Short mmCIF file of C-alpha atoms in Angstrom, two decimals:
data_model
loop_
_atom_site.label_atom_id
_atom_site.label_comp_id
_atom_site.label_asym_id
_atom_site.label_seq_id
_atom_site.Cartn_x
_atom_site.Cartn_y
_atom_site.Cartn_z
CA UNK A 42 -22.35 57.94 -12.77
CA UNK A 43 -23.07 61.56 -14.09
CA UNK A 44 -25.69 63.88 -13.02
CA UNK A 45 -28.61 62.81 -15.80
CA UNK A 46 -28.15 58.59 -15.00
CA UNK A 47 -28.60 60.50 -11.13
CA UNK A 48 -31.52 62.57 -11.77
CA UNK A 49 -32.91 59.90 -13.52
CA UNK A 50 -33.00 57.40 -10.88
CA UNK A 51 -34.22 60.07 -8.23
CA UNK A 52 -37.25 60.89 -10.84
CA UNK A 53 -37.76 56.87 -11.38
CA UNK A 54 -38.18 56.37 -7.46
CA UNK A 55 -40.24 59.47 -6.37
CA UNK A 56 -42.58 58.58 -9.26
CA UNK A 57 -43.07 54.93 -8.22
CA UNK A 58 -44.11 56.19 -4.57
CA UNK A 59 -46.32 58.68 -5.97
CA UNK A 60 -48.93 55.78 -7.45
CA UNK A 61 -48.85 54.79 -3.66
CA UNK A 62 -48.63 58.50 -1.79
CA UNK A 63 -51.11 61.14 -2.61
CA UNK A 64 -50.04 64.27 -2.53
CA UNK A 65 -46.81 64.59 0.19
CA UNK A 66 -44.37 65.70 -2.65
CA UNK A 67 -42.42 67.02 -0.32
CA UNK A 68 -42.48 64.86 2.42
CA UNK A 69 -40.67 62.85 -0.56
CA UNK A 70 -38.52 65.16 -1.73
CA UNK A 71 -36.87 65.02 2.18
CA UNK A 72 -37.28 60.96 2.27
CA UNK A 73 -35.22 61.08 -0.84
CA UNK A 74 -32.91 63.70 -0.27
CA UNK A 75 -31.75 61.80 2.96
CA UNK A 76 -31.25 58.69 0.86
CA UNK A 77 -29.12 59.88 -1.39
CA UNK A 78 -27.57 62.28 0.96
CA UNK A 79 -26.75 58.53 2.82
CA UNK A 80 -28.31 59.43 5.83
CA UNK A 81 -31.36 58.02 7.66
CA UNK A 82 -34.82 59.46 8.49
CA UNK A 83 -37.16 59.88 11.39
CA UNK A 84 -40.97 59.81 10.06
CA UNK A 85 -42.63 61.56 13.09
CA UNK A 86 -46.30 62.11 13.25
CA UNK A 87 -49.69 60.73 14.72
CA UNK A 88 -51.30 57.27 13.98
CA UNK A 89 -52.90 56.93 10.43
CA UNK A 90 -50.93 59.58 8.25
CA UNK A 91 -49.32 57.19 5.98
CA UNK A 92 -45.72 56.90 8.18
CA UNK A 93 -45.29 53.04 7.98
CA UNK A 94 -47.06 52.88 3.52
CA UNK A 95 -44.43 55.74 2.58
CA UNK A 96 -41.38 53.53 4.11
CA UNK A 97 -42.79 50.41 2.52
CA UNK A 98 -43.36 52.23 -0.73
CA UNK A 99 -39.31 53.91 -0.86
CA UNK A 100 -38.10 50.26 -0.21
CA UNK A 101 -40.46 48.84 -2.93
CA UNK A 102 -39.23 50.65 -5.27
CA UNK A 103 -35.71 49.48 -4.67
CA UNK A 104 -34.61 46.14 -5.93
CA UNK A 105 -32.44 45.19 -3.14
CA UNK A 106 -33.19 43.50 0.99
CA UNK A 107 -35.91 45.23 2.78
CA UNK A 108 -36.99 44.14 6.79
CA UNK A 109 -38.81 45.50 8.88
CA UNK A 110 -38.69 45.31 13.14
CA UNK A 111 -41.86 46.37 14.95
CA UNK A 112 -40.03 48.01 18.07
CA UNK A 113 -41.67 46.45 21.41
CA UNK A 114 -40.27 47.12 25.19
CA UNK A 115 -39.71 43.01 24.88
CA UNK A 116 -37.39 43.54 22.29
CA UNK A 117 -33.66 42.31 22.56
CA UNK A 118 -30.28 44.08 21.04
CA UNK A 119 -29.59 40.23 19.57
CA UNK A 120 -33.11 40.94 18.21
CA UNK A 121 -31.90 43.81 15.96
CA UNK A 122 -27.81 42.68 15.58
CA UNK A 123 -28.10 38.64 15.85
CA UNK A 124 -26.10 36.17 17.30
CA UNK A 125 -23.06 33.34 17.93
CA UNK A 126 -25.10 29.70 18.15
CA UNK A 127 -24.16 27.26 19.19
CA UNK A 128 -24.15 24.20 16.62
CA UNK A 129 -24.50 20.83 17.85
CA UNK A 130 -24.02 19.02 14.76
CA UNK A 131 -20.95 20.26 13.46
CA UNK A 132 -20.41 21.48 17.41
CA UNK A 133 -18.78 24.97 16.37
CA UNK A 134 -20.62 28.70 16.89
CA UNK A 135 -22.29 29.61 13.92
CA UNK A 136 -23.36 33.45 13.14
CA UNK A 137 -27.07 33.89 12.62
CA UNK A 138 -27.23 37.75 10.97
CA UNK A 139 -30.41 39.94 12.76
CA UNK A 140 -32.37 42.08 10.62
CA UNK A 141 -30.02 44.91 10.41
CA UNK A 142 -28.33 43.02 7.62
CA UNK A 143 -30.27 44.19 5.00
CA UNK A 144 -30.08 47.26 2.69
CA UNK A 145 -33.47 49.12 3.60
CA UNK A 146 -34.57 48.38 7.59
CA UNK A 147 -37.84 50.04 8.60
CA UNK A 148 -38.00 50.85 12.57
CA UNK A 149 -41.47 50.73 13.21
CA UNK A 150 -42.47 52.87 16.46
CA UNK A 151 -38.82 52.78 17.40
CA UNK A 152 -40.16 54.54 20.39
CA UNK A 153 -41.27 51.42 22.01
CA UNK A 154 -37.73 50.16 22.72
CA UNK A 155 -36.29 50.11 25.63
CA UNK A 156 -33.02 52.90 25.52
CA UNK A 157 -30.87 49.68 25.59
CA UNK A 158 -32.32 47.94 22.53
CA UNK A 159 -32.34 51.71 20.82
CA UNK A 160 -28.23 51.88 21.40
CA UNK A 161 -28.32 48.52 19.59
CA UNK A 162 -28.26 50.91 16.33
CA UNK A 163 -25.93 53.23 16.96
CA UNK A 164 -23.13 51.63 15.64
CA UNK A 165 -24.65 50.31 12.01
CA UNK A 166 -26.32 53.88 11.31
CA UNK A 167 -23.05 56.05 11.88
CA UNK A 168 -20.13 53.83 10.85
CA UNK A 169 -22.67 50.63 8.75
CA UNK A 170 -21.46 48.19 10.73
CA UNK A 171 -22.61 45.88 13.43
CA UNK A 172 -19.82 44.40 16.06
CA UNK A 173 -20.69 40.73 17.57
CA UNK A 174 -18.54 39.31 20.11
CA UNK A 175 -15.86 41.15 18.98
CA UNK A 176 -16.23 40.58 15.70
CA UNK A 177 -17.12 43.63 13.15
CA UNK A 178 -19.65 42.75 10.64
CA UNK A 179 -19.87 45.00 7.53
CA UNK A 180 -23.25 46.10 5.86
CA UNK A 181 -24.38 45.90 2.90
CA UNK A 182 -24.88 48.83 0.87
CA UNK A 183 -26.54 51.51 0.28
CA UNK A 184 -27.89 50.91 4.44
CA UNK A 185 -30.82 53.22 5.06
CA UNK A 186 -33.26 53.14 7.70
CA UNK A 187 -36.11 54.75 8.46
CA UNK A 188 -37.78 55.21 11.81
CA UNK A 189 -41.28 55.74 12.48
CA UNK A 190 -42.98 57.61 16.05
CA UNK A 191 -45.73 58.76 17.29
CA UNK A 192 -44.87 61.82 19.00
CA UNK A 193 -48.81 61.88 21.38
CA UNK A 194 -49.11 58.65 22.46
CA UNK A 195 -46.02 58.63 25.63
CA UNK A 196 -47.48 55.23 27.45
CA UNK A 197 -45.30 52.71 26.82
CA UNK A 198 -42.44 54.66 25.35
CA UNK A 199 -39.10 55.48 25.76
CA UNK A 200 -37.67 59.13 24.31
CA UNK A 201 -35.16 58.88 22.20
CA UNK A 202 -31.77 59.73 23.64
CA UNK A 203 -30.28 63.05 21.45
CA UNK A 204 -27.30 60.50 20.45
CA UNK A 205 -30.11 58.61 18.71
CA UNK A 206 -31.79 61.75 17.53
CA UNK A 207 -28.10 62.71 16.24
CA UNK A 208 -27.91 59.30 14.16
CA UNK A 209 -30.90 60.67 11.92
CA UNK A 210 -29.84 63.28 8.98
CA UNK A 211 -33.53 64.14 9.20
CA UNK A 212 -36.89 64.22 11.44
CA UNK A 213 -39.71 64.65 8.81
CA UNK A 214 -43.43 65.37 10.06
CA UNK A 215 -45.66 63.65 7.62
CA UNK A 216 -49.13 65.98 8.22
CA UNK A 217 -52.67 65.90 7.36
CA UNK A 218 -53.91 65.13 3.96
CA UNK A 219 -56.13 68.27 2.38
CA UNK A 220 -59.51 67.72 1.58
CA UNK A 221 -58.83 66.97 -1.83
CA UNK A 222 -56.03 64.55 -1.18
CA UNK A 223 -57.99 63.02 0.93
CA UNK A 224 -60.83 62.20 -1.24
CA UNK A 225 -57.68 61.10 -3.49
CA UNK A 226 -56.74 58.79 -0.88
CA UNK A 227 -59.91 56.86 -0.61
CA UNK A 228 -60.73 56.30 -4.23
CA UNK A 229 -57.08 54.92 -4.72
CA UNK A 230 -57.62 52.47 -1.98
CA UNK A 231 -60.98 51.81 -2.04
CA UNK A 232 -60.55 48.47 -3.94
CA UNK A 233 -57.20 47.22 -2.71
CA UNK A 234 -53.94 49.16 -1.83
CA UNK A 235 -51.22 50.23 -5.16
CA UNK A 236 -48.53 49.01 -2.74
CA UNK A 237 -49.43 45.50 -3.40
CA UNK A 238 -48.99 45.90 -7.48
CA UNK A 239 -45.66 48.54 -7.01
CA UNK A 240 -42.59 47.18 -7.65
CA UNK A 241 -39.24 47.97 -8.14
CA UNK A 242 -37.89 50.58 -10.51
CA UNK A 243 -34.16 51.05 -9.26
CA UNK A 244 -31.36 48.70 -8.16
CA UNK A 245 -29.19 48.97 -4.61
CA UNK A 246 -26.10 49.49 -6.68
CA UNK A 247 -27.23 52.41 -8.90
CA UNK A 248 -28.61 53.83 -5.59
CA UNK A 249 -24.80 53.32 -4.02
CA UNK A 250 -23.42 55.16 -7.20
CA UNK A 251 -25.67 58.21 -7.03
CA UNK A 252 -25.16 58.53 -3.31
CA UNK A 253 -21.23 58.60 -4.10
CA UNK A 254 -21.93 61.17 -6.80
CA UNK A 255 -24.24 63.47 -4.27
CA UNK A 256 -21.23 63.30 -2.03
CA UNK A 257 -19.18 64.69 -4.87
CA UNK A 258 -21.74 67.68 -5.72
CA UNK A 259 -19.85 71.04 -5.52
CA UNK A 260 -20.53 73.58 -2.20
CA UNK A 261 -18.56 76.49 -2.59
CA UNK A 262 -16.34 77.64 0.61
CA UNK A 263 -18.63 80.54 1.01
CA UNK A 264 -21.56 78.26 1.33
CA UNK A 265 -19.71 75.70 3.95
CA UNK A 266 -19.00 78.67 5.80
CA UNK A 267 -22.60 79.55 5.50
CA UNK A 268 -23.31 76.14 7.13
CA UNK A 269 -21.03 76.53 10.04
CA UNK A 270 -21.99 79.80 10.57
CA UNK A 271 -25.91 78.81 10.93
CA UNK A 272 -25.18 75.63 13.56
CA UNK A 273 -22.62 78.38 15.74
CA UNK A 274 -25.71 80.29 15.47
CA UNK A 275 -27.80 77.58 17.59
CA UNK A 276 -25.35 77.17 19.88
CA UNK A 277 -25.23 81.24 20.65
CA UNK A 278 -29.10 80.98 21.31
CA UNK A 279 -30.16 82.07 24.37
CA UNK A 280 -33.17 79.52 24.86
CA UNK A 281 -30.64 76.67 23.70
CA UNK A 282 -28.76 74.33 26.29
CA UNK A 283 -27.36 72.09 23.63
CA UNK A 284 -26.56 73.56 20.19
CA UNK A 285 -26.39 71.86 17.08
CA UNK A 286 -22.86 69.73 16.43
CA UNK A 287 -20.00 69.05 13.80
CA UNK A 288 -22.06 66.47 12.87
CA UNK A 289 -25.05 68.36 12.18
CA UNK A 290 -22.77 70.74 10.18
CA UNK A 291 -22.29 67.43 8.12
CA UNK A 292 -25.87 66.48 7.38
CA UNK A 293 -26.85 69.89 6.70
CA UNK A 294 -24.19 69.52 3.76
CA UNK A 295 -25.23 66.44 2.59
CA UNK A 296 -29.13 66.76 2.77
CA UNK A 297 -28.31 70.33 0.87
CA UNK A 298 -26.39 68.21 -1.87
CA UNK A 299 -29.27 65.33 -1.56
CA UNK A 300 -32.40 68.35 -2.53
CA UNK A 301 -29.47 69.67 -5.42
CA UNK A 302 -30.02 66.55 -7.35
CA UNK A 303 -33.67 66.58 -6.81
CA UNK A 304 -33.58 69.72 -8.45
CA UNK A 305 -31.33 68.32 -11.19
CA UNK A 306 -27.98 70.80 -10.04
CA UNK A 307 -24.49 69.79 -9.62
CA UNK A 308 -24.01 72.17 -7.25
CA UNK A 309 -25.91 73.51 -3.79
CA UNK A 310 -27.92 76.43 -3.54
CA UNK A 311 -28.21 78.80 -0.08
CA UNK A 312 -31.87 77.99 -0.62
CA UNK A 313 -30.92 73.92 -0.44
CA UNK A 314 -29.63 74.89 2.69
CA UNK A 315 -32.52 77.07 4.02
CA UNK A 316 -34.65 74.20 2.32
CA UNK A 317 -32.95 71.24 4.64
CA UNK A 318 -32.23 73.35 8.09
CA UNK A 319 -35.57 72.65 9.77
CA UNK A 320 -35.60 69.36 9.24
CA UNK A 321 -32.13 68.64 9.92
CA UNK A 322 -31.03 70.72 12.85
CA UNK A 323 -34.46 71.27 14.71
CA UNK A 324 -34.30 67.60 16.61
CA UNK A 325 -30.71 68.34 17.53
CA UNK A 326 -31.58 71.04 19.34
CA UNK A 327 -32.13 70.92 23.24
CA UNK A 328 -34.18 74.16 25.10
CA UNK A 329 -33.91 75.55 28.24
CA UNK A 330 -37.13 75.67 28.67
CA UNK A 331 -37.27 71.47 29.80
CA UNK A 332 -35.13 68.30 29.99
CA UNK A 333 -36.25 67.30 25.91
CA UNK A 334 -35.87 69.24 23.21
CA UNK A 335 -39.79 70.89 22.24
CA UNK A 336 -40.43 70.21 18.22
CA UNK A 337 -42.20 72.83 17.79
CA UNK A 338 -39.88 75.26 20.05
CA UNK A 339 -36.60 73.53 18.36
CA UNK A 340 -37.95 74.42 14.52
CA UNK A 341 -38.53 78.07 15.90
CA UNK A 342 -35.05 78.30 16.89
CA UNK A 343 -34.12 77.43 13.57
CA UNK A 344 -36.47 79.47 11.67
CA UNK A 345 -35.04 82.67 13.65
CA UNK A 346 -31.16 81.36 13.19
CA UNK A 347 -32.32 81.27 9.57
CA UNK A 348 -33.50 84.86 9.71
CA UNK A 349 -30.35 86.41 11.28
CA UNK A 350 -27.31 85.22 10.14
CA UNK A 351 -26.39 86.40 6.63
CA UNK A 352 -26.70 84.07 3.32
CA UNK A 353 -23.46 84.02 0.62
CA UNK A 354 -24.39 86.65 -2.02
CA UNK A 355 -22.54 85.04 -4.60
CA UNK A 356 -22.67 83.50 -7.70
CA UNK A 357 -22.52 79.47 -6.10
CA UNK A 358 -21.59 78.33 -9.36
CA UNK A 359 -18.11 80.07 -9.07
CA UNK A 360 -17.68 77.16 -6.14
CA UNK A 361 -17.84 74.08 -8.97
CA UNK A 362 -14.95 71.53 -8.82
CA UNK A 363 -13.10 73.92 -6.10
#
């Protein structure tokens, strides 16, 4: 795949969600970026914002397996994974696959597990693969799954763990509507909602190819040093306990590389960079201030790392096919 059959499928996609979305381009532009980047994304924001239609609306507009889990405190890890049965006709165990075998998995209020069923994913969202009994079960791909919470409402709840928190390239507040939008909002679904009419516009496979060519998009050293440079910088903080990791340093590159092709560039920009940081680093970040990282105190952090340390000066193009 080159960069126009790319650029073209990212344009195909964030157009299809747009009949559904109003407004929120870039609330997109991040949903997307993290898919192609390969990554997953936490939608975090109150009740009613449009958090569970923008989810439905990405995986519409794919033409490959879509499921969704409401998250309960009821709910099991065999819920998520699946398991061994035991057949009495032919009298062997047979494997019945859980929902996680699918291509797009929406987590609805994955805040409502309890921190066992939660762990349940750490396995298929970093390595795409569920183990059963022993057994390792591959996923399908592309795998992407996106998370929805409601950050208010605590009763009933269980925080998110940061090694859950870690497993997400992304934590993207969805916001308000303007006035205007939201005037736009009611006339589109004052009859019946666009989501029932969308379909889909791109296939898993040419979503698999573009993510391998985002993974190939050129970062010159200067700009991976850039990278490092700003998660050190988080760990130096003095309100932080718990900086950001070498694995943050990874999805800052590849949400960078993700908003490159959005921007139809075969190569990343220090302003991809600034562009991704909040939303990628902030919910890594642990204060000293309390036990769980502050939203609101963790995008600050970033926002003044951003400030202080210095940004490459030169021409990023230099960096292609080094």
């Amino acid at each position: 795949m080159n960069l126009q059959e790319a650029v073209s499928i990212s344009k195909r996609i964030r157009a299809n969600i747009s009949q559904v979305i109003v407004g929120k381009e870039e609330v997109i532009e991040l949903l997307l970026a993290s898919l192609f980047g390969n990554g997953h994304v936490l939608l975090e924001d109150v009740p009613g914002t449009g958090k569970t239609l923008m989810a439905k609306a990405l995986a519409r507009s794919l033409d490959g397996q879509f499921k969704r889990i409401q998250f309960t405190p009821d709910l099991l890890p065999s819920d998520l994974s699946g398991i061994n049965f035991y057949n009495q006709k032919t009298s062997e165990f047979e494997f019945r696959p859980g929902p996680v075998f699918t291509q797009v998995l929406l987590a609805d209020e994955i805040n409502r597990a309890t921190p066992r069923t939660q762990s349940s994913l750490l396995e298929c969202m970093e390595e795409r693969q569920v183990t059963i009994d022993g057994v390792t079960h591959e996923l399908a791909r592309p795998f992407f799954v996106m998370a929805t919470q409601n950050p208010i409402d605590n009763q009933g709840t269980f925080p998110l763990p940061e090694a859950q928190l870690d497993r997400f390239l992304m934590r993207i507040e969805v916001g308000y509507p303007s006035l205007e939008e939201g005037v736009d909002i009611l006339q589109r679904f004052q009859v019946q909602s666009p989501l029932q009419e969308l379909g889909p516009v791109a296939a898993g496979v040419e979503v698999a190819a573009a993510q391998q060519f985002v993974a190939g998009i050129s970062v010159s050293r200067d700009l991976l040093e850039y990278i490092v440079r700003l998660t050190e910088a988080t760990r130096r903080h003095p309100d932080v306990r718990l900086g950001a990791s070498p694995r943050a340093s990874s999805a800052l590159l590849r949400a960078s590389q993700g908003i490159a092709l959005l921007q139809g560039r075969d190569y990343v920009t220090p302003d991809d960079i600034k562009r991704v940081a909040e939303p990628v680093l902030a919910h890594r970040l642990l204060v000293r201030r309390g036990l769980r990282p502050d939203d609101q105190e963790g995008d600050a952090v970033v926002r003044q790392v951003l400030s202080e340390v210095e940004v490459p000066a030169e021409d990023v193009r230099a960096g292609r096919g080094k």
